[in-house]
PDB file of C-alpha atoms in Angstrom:
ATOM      1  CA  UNK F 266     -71.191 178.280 145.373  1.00 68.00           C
ATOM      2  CA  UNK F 267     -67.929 180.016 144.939  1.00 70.00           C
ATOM      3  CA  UNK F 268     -66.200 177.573 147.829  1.00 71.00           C
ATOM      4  CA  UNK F 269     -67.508 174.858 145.510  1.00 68.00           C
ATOM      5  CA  UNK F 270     -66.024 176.378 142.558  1.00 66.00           C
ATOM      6  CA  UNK F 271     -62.397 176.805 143.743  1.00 64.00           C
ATOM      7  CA  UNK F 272     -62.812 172.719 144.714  1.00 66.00           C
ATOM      8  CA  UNK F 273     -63.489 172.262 141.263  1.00 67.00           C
ATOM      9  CA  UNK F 274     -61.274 173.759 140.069  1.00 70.00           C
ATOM     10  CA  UNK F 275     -58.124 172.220 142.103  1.00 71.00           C
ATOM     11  CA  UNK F 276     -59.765 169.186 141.455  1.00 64.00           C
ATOM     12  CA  UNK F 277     -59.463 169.517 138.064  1.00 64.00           C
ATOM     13  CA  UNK F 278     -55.907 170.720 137.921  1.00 61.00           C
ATOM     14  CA  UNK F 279     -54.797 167.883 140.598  1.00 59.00           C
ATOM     15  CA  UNK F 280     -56.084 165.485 138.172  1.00 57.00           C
ATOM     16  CA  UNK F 281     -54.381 166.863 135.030  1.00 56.00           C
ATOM     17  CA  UNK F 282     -51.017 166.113 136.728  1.00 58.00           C
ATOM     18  CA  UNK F 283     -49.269 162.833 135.695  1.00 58.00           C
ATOM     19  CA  UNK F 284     -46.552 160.673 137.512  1.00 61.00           C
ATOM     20  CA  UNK F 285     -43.606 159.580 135.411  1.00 59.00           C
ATOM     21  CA  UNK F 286     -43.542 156.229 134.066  1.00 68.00           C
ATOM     22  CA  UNK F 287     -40.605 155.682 132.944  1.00 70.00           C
ATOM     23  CA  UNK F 288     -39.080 151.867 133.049  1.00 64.00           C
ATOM     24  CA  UNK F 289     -37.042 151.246 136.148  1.00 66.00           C
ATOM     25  CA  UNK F 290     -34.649 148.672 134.428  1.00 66.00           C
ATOM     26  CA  UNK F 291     -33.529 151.296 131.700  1.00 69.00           C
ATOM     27  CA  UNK F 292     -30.897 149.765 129.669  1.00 77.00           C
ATOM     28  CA  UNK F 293     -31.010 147.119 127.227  1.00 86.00           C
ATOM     29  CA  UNK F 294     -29.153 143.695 127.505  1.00 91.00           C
ATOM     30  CA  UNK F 295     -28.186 140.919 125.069  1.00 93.00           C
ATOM     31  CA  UNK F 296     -28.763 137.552 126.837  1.00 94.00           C
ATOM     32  CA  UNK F 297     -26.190 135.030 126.084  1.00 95.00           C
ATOM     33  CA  UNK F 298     -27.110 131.327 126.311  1.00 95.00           C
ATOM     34  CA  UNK F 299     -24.454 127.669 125.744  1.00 94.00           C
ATOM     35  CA  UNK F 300     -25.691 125.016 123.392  1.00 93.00           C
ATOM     36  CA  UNK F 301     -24.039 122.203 121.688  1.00 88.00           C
ATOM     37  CA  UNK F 302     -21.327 119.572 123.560  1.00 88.00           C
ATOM     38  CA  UNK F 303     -20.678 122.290 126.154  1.00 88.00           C
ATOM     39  CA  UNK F 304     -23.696 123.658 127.745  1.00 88.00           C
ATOM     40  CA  UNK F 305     -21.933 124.685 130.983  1.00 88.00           C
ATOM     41  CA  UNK F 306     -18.591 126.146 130.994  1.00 88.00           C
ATOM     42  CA  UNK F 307     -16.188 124.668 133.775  1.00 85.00           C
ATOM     43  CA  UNK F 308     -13.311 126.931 133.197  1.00 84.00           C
ATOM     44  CA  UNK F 309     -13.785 130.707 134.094  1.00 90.00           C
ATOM     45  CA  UNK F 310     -14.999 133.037 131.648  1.00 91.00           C
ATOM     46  CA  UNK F 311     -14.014 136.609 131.810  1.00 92.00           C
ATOM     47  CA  UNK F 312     -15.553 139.005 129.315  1.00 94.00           C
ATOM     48  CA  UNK F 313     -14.413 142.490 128.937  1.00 92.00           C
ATOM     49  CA  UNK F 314     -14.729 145.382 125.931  1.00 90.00           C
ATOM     50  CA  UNK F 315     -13.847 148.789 125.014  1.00 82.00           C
ATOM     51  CA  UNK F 316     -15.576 152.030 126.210  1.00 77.00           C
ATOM     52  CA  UNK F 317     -16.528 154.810 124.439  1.00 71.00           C
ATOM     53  CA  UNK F 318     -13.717 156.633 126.101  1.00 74.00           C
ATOM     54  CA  UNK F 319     -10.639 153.616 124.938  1.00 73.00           C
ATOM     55  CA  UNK F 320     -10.531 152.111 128.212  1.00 76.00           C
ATOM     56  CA  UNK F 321     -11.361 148.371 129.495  1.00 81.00           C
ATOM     57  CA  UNK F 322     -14.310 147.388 131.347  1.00 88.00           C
ATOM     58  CA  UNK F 323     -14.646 143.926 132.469  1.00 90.00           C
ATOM     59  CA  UNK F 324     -18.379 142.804 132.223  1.00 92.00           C
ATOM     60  CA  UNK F 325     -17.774 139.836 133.554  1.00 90.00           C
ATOM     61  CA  UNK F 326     -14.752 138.550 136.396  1.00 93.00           C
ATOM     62  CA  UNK F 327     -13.852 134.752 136.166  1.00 91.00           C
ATOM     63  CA  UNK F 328     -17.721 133.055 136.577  1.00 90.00           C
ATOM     64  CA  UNK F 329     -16.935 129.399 136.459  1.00 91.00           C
ATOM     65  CA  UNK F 330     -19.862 126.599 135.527  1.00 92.00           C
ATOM     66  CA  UNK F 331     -21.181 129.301 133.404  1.00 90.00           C
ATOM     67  CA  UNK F 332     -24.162 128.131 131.220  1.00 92.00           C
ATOM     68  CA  UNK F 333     -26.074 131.598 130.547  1.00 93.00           C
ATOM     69  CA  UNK F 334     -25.363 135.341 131.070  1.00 94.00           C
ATOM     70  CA  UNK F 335     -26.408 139.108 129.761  1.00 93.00           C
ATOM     71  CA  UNK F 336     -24.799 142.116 128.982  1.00 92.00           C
ATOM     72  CA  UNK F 337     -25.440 145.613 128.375  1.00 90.00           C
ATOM     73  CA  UNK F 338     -25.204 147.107 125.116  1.00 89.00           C
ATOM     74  CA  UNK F 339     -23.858 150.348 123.891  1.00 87.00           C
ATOM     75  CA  UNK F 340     -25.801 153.044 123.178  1.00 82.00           C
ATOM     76  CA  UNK F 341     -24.707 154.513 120.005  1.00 80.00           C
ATOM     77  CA  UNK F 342     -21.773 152.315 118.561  1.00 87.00           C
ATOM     78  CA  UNK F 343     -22.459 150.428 115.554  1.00 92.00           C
ATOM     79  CA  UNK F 344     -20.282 147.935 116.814  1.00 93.00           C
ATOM     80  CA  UNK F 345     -19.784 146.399 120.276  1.00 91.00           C
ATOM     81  CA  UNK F 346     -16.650 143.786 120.552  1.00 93.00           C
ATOM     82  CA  UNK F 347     -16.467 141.577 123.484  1.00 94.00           C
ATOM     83  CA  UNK F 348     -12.979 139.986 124.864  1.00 94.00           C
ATOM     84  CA  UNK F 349     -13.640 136.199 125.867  1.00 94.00           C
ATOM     85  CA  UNK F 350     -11.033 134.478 127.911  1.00 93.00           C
ATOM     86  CA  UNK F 351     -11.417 131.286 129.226  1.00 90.00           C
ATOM     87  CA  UNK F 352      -8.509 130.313 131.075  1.00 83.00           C
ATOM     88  CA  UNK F 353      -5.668 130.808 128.817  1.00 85.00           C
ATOM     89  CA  UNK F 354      -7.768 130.927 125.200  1.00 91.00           C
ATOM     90  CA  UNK F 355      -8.845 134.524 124.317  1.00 93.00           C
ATOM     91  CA  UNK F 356     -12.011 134.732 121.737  1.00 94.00           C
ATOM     92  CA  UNK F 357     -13.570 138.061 120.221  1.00 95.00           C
ATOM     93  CA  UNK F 358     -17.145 138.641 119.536  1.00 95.00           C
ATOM     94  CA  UNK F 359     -17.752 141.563 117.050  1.00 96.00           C
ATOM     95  CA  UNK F 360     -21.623 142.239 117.463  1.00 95.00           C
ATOM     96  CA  UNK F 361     -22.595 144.505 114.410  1.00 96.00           C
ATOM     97  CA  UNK F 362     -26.144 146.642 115.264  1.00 94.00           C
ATOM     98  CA  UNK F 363     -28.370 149.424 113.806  1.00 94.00           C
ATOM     99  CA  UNK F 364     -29.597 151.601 116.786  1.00 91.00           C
ATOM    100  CA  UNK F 365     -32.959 152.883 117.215  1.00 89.00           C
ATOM    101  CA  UNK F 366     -33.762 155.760 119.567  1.00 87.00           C
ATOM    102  CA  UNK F 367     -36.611 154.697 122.351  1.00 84.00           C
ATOM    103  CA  UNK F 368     -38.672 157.831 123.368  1.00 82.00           C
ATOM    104  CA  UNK F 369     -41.265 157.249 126.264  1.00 75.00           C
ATOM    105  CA  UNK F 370     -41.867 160.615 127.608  1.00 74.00           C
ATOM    106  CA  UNK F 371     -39.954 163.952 128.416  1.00 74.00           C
ATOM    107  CA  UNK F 372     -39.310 162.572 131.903  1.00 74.00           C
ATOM    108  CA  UNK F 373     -37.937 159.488 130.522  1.00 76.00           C
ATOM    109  CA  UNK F 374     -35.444 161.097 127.890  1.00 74.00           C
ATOM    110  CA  UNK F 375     -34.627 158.533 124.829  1.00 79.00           C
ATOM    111  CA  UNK F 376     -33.171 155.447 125.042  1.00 82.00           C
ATOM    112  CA  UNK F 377     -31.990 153.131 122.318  1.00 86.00           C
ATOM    113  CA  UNK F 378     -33.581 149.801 121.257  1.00 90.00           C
ATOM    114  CA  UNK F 379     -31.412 147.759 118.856  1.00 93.00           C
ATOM    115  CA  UNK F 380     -31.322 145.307 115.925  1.00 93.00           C
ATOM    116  CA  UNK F 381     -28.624 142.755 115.333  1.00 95.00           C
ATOM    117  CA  UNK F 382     -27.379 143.090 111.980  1.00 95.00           C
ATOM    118  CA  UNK F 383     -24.797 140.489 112.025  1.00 95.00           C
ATOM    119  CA  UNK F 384     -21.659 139.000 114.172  1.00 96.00           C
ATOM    120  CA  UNK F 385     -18.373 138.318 113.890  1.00 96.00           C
ATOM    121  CA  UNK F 386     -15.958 135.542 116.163  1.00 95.00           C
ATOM    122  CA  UNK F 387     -12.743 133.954 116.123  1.00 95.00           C
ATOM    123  CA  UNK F 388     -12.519 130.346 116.609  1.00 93.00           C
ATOM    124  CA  UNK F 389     -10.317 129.282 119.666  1.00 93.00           C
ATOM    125  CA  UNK F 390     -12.145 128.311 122.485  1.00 91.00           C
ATOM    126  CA  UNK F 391     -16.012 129.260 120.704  1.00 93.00           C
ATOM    127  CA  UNK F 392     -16.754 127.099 117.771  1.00 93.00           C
ATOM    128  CA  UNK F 393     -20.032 129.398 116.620  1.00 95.00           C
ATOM    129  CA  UNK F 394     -21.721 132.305 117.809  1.00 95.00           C
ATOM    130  CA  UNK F 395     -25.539 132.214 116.558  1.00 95.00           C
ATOM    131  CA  UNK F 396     -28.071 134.974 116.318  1.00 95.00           C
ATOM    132  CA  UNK F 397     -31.249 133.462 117.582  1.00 95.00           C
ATOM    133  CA  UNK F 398     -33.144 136.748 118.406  1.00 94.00           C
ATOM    134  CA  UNK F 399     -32.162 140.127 116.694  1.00 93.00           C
ATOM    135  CA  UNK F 400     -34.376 142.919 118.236  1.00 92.00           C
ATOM    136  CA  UNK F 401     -33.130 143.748 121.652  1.00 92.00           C
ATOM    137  CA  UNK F 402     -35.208 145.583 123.884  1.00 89.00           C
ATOM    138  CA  UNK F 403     -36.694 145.466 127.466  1.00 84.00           C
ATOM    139  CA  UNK F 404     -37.803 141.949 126.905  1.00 84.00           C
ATOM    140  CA  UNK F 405     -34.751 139.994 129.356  1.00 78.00           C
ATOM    141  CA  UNK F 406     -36.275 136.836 129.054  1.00 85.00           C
ATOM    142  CA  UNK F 407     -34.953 136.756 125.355  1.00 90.00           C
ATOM    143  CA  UNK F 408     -31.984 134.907 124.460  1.00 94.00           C
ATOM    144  CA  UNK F 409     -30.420 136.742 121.459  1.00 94.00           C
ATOM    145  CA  UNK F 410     -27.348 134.218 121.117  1.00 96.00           C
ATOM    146  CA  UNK F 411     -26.503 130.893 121.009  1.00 96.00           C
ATOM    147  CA  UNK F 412     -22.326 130.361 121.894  1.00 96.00           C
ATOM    148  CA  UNK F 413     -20.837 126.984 121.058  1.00 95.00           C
ATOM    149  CA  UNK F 414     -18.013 126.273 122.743  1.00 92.00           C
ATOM    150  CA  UNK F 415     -15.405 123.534 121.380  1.00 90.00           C
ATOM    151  CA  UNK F 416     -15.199 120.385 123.893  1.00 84.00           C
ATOM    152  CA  UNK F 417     -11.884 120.217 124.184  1.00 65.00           C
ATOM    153  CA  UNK F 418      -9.617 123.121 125.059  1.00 53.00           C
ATOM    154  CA  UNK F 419      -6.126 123.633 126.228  1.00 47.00           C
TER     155      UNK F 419
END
């Protein structure tokens, strides 16, 4: 009786135990997608922006026939501005957010979900940036922005 206790027991406290579930693909993206005239891009497209510490990071490195792509958000910025160059045309994207903290479990720690409050462009190679989805979260499959590109470019 008392061998069938102490199984009981373990039992018990083996099943209390929990495995972490926290998300394998952890950080957030904004999924970019071409519309209008120019819905693939023949000329290369590099995109780069600022770090939290000052310094460049490229995002993207001269992707040619370009007609969708994603990138990572900051965490904590209000702000994120991307650098668009297409061959010799530079364009910046100011992407204006509210960030909300993400909390799964302890495991996990928090993460940040965000909502797109507004954007910003100028107007050399893109002809309109659109917001067509403003909550971004774990969901890839959403496109958050529509670019227009102009046809013609030098």
């Amino acid at each position: 009786m008392r061998k069938l206790l102490y199984l009981l027991i373990i039992a018990a406290l083996l099943g209390a135990c929990s495995t972490v579930d926290c998300p394998l693909n952890n950080t957030v993206y904004t999924y970019y997608v071409l519309r209008g005239p120019v819905r693939t891009l023949p000329d290369t497209l590099t995109i780069s922006t600022r770090t939290g510490n000052g310094a460049d990071s490229v995002l993207i490195n001269k992707q040619v026939n370009t007609d969708s792509f994603s990138l990572p958000v900051s965490y904590t910025r209000n702000e994120d501005v991307l650098v668009f160059q297409t061959n010799h045309l530079l364009d910046t994207i100011s992407i204006e957010k509210t960030n909300i903290p993400h909390f799964e479990s302890v495991d996990c720690g928090v993460n940040y979900f965000h909502t797109i409050t507004g954007v910003k462009f100028t107007r050399h190679a893109i002809d309109s940036v659109v917001i067509h989805h403003n909550s971004v979260n774990y969901d890839v499959s959403q496109k958050h922005f529509y670019i227009y590109f102009k046809e013609y470019r030098q």
